[in-house]
Coordinates of C-alpha atoms and ligand atoms in Angstrom, one line a residue:
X1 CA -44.8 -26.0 -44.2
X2 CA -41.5 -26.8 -42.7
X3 CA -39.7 -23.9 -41.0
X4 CA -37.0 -22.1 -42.9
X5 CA -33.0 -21.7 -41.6
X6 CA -34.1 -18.3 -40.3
X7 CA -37.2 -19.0 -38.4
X8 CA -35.8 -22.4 -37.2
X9 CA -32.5 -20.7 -35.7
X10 CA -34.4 -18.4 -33.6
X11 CA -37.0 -21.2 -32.1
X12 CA -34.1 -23.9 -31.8
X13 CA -32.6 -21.9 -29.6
X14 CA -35.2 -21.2 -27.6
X15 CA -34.8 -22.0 -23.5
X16 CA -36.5 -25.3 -23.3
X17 CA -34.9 -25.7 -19.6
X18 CA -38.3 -24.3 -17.2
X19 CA -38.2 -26.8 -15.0
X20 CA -34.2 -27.1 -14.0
X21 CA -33.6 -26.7 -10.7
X22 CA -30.2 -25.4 -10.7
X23 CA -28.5 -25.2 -7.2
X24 CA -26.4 -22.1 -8.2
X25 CA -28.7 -19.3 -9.8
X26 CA -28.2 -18.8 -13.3
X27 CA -28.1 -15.6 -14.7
X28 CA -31.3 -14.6 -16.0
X29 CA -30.0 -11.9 -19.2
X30 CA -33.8 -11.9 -20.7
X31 CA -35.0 -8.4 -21.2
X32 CA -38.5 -9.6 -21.6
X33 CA -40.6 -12.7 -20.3
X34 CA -43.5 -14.4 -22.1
X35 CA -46.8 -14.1 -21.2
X36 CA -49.2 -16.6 -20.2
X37 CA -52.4 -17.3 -22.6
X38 CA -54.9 -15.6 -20.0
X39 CA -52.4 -12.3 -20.3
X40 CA -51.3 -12.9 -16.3
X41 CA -47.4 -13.0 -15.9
X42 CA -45.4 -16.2 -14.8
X43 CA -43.4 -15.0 -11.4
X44 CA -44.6 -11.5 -11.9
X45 CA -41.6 -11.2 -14.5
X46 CA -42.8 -8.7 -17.4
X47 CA -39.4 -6.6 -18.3
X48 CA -36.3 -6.4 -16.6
X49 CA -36.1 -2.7 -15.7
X50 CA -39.5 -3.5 -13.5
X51 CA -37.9 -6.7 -12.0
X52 CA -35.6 -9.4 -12.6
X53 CA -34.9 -13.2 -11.0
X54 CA -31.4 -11.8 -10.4
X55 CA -32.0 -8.2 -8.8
X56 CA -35.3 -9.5 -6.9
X57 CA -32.8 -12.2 -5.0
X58 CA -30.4 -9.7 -3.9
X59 CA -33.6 -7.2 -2.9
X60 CA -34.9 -9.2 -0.7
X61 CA -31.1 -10.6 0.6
X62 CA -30.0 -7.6 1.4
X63 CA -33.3 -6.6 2.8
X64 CA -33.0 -9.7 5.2
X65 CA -29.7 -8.8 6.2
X66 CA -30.3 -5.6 7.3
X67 CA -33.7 -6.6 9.2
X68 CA -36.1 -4.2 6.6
X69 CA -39.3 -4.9 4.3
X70 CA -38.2 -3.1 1.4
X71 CA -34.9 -3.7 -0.9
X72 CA -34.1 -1.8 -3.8
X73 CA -30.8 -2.9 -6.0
X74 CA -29.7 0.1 -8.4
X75 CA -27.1 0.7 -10.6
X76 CA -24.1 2.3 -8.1
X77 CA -24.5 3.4 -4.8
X78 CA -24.3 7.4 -6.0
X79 CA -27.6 5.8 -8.4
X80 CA -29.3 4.8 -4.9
X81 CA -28.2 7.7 -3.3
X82 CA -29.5 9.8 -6.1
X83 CA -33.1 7.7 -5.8
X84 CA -33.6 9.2 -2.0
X85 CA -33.0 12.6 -2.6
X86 CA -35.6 12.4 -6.2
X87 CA -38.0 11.1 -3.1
X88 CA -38.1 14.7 -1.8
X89 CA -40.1 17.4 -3.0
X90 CA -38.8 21.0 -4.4
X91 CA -38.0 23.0 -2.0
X92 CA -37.2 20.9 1.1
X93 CA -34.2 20.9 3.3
X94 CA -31.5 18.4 3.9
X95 CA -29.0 17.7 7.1
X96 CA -25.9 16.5 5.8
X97 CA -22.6 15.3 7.4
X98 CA -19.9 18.2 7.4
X99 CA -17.1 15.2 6.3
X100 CA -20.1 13.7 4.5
X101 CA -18.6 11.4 1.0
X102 CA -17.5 13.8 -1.3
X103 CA -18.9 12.8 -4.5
X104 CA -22.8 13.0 -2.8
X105 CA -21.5 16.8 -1.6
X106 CA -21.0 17.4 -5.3
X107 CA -24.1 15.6 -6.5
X108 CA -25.8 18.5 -4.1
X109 CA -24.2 21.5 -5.6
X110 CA -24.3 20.4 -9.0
X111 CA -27.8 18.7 -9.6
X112 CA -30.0 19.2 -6.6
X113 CA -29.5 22.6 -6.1
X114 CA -31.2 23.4 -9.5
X115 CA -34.0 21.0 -8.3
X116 CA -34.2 23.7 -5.3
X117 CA -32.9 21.0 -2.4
X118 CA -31.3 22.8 0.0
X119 CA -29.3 21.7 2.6
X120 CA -26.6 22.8 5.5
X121 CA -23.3 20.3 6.5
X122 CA -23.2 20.0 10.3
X123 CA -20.8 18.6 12.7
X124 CA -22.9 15.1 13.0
X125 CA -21.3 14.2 16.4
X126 CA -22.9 17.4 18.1
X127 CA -26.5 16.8 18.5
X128 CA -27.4 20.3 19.3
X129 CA -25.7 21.5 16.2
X130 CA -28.1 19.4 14.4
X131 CA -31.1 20.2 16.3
X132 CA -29.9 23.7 15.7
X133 CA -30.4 23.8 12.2
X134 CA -33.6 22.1 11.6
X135 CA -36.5 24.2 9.7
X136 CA -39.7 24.1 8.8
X137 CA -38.9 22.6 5.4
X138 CA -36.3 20.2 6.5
X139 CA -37.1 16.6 5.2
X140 CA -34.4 14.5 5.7
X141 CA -31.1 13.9 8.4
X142 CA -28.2 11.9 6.6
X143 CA -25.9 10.0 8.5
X144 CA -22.3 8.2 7.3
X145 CA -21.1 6.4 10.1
X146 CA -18.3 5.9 10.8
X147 CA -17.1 9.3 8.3
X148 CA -14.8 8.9 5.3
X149 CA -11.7 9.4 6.2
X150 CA -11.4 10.6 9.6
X151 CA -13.6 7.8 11.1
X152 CA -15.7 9.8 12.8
X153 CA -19.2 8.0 14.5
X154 CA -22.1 9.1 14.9
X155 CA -24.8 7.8 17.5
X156 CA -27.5 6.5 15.1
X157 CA -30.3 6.0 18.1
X158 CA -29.9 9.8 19.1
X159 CA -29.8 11.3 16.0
X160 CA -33.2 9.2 14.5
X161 CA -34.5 10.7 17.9
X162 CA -34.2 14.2 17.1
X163 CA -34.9 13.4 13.2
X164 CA -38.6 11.5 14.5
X165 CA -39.6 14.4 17.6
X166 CA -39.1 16.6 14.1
X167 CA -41.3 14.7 12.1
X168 CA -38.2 14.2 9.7
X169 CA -36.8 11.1 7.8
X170 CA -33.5 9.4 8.9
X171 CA -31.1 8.0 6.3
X172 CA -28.3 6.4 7.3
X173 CA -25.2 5.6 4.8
X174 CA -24.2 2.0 6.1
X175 CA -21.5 1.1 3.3
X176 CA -18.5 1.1 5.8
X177 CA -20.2 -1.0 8.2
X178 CA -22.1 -3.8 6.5
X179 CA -25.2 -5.5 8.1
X180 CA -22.7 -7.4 9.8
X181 CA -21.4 -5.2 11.9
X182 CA -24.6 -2.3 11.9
X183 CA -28.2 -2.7 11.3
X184 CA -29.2 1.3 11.0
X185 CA -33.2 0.2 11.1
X186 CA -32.7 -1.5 14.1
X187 CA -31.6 1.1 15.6
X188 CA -34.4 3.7 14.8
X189 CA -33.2 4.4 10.9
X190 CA -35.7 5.0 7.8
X191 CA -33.6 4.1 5.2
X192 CA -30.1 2.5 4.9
X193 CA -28.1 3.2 2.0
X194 CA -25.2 0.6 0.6
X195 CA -22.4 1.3 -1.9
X196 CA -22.7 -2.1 -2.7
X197 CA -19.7 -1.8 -4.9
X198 CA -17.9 -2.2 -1.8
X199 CA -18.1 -5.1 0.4
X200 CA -21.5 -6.9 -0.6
X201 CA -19.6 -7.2 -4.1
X202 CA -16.7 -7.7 -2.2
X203 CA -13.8 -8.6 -5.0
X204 CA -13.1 -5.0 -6.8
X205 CA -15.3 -5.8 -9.7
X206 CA -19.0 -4.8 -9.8
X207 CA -20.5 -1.0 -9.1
X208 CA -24.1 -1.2 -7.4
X209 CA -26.1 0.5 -4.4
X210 CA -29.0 -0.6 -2.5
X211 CA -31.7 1.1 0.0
X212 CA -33.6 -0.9 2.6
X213 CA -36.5 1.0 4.2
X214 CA -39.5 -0.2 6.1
X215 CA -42.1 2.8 5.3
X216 CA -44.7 2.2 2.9
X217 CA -45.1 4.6 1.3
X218 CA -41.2 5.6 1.0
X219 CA -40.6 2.7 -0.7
X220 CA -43.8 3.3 -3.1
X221 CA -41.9 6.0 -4.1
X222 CA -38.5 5.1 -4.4
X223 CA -40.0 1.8 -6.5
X224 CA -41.3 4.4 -9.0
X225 CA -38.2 6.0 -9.0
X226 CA -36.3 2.7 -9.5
X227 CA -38.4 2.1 -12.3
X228 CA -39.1 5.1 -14.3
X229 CA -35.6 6.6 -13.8
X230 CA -33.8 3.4 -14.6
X231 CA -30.8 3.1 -12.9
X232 CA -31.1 -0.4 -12.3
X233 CA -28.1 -2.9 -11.8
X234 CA -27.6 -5.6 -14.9
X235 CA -28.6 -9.5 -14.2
X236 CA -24.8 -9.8 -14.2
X237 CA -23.8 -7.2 -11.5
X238 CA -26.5 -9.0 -9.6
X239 CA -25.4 -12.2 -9.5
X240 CA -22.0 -11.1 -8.6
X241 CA -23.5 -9.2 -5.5
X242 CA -25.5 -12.6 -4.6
X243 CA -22.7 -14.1 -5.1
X244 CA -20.3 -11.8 -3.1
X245 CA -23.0 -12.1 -0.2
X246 CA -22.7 -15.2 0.4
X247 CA -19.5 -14.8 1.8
X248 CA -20.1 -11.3 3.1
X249 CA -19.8 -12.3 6.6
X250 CA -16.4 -14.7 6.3
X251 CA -14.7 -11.8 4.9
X252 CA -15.9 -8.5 6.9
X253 CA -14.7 -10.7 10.3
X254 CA -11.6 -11.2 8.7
X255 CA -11.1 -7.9 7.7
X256 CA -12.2 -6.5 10.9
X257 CA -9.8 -8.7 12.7
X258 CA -7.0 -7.7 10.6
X259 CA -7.7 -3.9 11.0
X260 CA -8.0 -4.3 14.5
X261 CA -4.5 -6.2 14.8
X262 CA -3.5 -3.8 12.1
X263 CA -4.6 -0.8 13.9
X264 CA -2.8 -1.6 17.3
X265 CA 0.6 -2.1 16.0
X266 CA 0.4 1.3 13.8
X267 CA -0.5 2.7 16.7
X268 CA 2.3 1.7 18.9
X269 CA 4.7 3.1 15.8
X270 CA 6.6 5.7 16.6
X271 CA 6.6 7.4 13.0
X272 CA 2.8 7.1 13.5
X273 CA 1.1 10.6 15.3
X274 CA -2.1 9.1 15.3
X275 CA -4.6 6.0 14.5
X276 CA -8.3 6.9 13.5
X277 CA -10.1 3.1 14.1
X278 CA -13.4 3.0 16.3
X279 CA -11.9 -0.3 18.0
X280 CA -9.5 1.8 19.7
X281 CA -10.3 3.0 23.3
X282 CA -7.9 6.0 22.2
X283 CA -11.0 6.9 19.3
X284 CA -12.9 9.2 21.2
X285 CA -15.8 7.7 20.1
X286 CA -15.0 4.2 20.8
X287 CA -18.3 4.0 23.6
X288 CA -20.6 4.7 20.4
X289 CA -19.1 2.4 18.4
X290 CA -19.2 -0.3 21.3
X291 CA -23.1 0.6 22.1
X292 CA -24.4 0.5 18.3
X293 CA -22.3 -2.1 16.4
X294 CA -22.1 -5.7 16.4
X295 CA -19.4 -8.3 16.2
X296 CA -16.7 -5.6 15.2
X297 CA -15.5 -2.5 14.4
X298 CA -15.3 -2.5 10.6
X299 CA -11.9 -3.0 8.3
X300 CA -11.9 0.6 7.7
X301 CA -8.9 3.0 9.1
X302 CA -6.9 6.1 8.3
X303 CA -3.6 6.9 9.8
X304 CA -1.4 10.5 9.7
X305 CA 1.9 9.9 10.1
X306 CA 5.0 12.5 11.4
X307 CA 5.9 14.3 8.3
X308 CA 4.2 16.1 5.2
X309 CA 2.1 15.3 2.3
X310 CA 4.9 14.0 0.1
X311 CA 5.9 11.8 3.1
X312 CA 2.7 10.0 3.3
X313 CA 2.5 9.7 0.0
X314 CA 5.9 8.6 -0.3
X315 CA 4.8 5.5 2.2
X316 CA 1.9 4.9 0.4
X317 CA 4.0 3.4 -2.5
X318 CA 6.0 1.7 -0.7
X319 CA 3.8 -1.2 0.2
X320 CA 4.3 -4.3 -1.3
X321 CA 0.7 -5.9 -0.3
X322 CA -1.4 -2.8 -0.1
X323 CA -2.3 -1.5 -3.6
X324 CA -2.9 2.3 -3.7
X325 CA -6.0 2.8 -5.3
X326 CA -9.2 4.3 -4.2
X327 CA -12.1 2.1 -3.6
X328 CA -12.7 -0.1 -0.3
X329 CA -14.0 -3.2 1.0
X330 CA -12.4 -5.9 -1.3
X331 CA -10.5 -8.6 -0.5
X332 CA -7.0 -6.9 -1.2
X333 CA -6.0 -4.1 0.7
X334 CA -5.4 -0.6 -0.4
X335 CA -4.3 2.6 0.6
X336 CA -5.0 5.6 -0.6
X337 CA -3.5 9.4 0.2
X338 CA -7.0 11.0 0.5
X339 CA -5.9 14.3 0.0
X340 CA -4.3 14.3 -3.0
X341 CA -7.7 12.7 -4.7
X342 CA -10.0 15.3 -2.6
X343 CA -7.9 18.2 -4.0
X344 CA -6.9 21.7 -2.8
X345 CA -10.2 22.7 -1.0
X346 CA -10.9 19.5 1.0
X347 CA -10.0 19.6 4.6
X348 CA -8.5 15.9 4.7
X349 CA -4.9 16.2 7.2
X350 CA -2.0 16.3 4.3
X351 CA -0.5 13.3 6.8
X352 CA -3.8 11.1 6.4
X353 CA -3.7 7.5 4.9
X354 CA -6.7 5.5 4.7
X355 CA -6.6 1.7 4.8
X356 CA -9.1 -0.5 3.6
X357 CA -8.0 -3.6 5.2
X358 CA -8.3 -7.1 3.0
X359 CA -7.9 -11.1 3.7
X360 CA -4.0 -11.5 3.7
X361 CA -2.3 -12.9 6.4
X362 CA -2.3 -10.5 9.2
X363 CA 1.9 -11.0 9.6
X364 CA 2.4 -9.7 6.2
X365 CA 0.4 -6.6 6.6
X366 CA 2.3 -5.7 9.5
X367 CA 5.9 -6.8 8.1
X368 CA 4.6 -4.6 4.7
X369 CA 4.0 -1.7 7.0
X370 CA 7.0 -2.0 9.4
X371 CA 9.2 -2.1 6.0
X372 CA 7.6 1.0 4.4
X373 CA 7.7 2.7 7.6
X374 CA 11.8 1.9 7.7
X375 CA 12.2 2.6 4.4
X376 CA 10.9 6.1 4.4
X377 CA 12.3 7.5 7.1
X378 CA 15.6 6.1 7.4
Ligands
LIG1 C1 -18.3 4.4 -2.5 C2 -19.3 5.0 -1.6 C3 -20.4 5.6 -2.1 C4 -20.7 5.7 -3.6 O1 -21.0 4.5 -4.1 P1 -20.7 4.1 -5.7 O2 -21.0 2.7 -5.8 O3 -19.2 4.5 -6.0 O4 -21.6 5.0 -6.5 C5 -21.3 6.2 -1.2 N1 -21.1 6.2 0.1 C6 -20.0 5.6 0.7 C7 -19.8 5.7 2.1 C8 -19.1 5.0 -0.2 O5 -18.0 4.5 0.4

């Protein structure tokens, strides 16, 4: 019997396309795969929250990059974050950044504590302040490096020492950086954590995170959590993070470049009191930068100028090429007056700027920031 309209609009539609070889990778928005007659599974595809063509290829990019075994794509980096501390067990004890990014401080308070995670905040660029606190219990050393928005560092190497002589896991948040200019594993790292919302996507338009680890049986268990808790990234988000690595490197040494130029004249400014960029020989951590990063210092800088909270704020709008918004790492640049987003209990300088540097031409950042600078004080 002939197929009726109903039945034959479902199988005329059908993908009849198997063996295409498409040079750009399509987006694969299938839910579910088909299963071969003797029950085995074609590319080990059954369901997309286990795996899809899209997430697997920026897994294992991303995985590459940053010189591990494992990837694992989620939904946001706060969803990857999220994934490493489900790894631990009730009752153990965390090491977190005092200037540590704010939302994971209230991800703490306000859903691990219940889960009886406890943790202190430490100073991470005193290593006996760290070693200090360590317990019995304590599971886990998180490190954000360079720190959000003061731009402080922290000596990865030393740090994974102490963590390892402790029999304790180092996690190290390398969003700022990139694999570009950091490779946290390298250096003596468990697991690296990416907001890759930020540069990886790299255009302002797609949220995801990712964790690289080398450990076996970490990653066994951050799989399952990947897969049972669900936050994993759609085919679409992936492709725009596969797609946004490809040109991951291009933009980051732009960026970097630009900060750095960017960074030196603000500094020379005489309305500026001071410039927080590692590249600087005036960051007092510049020798840490220099040992543990690569080809750069990151596009990543906050400023306080001479004068109040209004005052910087005041600036902040007055850009004509930086867009004041929060976020980082695409390829406009913003600025953003941190403490007015933090609110009244954060300990941000009311002075501070940050500046995520993007791809314009170097002359008209500066010009933009000259003008402002004239404009507000005048
Ligand atoms: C943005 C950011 C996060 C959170 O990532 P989302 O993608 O917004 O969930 C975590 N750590 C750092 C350093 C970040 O900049």
């Amino acid at each position: 019997m002939h197929p009726k309209f109903e039945t034959r609009a479902i199988k005329s539609t059908e993908n009849t396309f198997n063996n295409a070889k498409p040079v750009s990778t399509p987006i694969y928005l299938s839910s579910t795969y088909e299963r071969n007659a003797d029950g085995s599974y074609a590319d080990n595809l059954v369901y997309s929250r286990n795996n899809n063509p899209n997430r697997a290829i920026v897994e294992q990019s991303i995985a590459q990059l940053e010189n591990g075994k494992y990837g694992f794509a989620f939904s946001s980096g706060l969803a990857a974050i999220s994934a490493v501390f489900q790894s631990l067990k009730s009752g153990d004890h965390i090491i977190l950044p005092d200037d540590i990014y704010y939302a994971i401080k209230k991800l703490m308070e306000q859903v691990f504590k219940r889960w009886n995670l406890s943790y202190d905040l430490v100073d991470m660029s005193n290593l006996s302040a760290i070693e200090y606190v360590i317990k019995p219990n304590t599971a886990m050393i998180w490190i954000e490096t360079p720190s959000n928005p003061q731009l402080k560092l922290s000596d990865v190497k030393a740090i994974a020492e102490i963590a390892h002589k402790n029999n304790i896991l180092c996690a190290v948040d390398n969003t700022w950086l990139t694999p570009v200019f950091m490779n946290p594993l390298d250096l003596g790292a468990d697991i690296v954590v990416h907001s890759t919302t930020k540069y990886f996507g790299g255009h302002s338009d797609v949220l995801g995170g990712a964790l690289v680890l080398n450990n076996d049986k970490v990653a066994d268990k951050i799989k399952d959590i990947q897969l049972l808790y669900g936050a994993v990234p759609s085919p679409f988000d992936c492709w725009l993070i596969a797609r946004g690595i490809q040109t991951l490197h291009l933009r980051v040494s732009k960026q970097a470049e630009n900060a750095f130029k960017l960074a030196q004249f603000l500094e020379n400014h005489p309305k500026i009191e001071k410039v927080n960029y590692p590249g600087l020989e005036s960051h007092p951590q510049h020798l840490i930068a220099k040992s543990q990063q690569n080809n750069g210092y990151g596009a990543m800088l906050s400023i306080l100028i001479k004068g109040n909270e209004k005052k910087a704020f005041n600036i902040s709008t007055k850009l004509k090429y930086f867009t004041s918004a929060t976020s980082l790492g695409g390829v406009e640049s913003l600025v953003e007056h941190r403490k007015s987003v933090e609110g009244p209990e954060s300990n941000t300088p009311e002075n501070l700027i940050r500046i995520s540097v993007g791809i314009e031409h170097i002359d008209d950042l500066i010009s933009d920031w000259e003008n402002a600078l004239s404009i507000n004080m005048s």
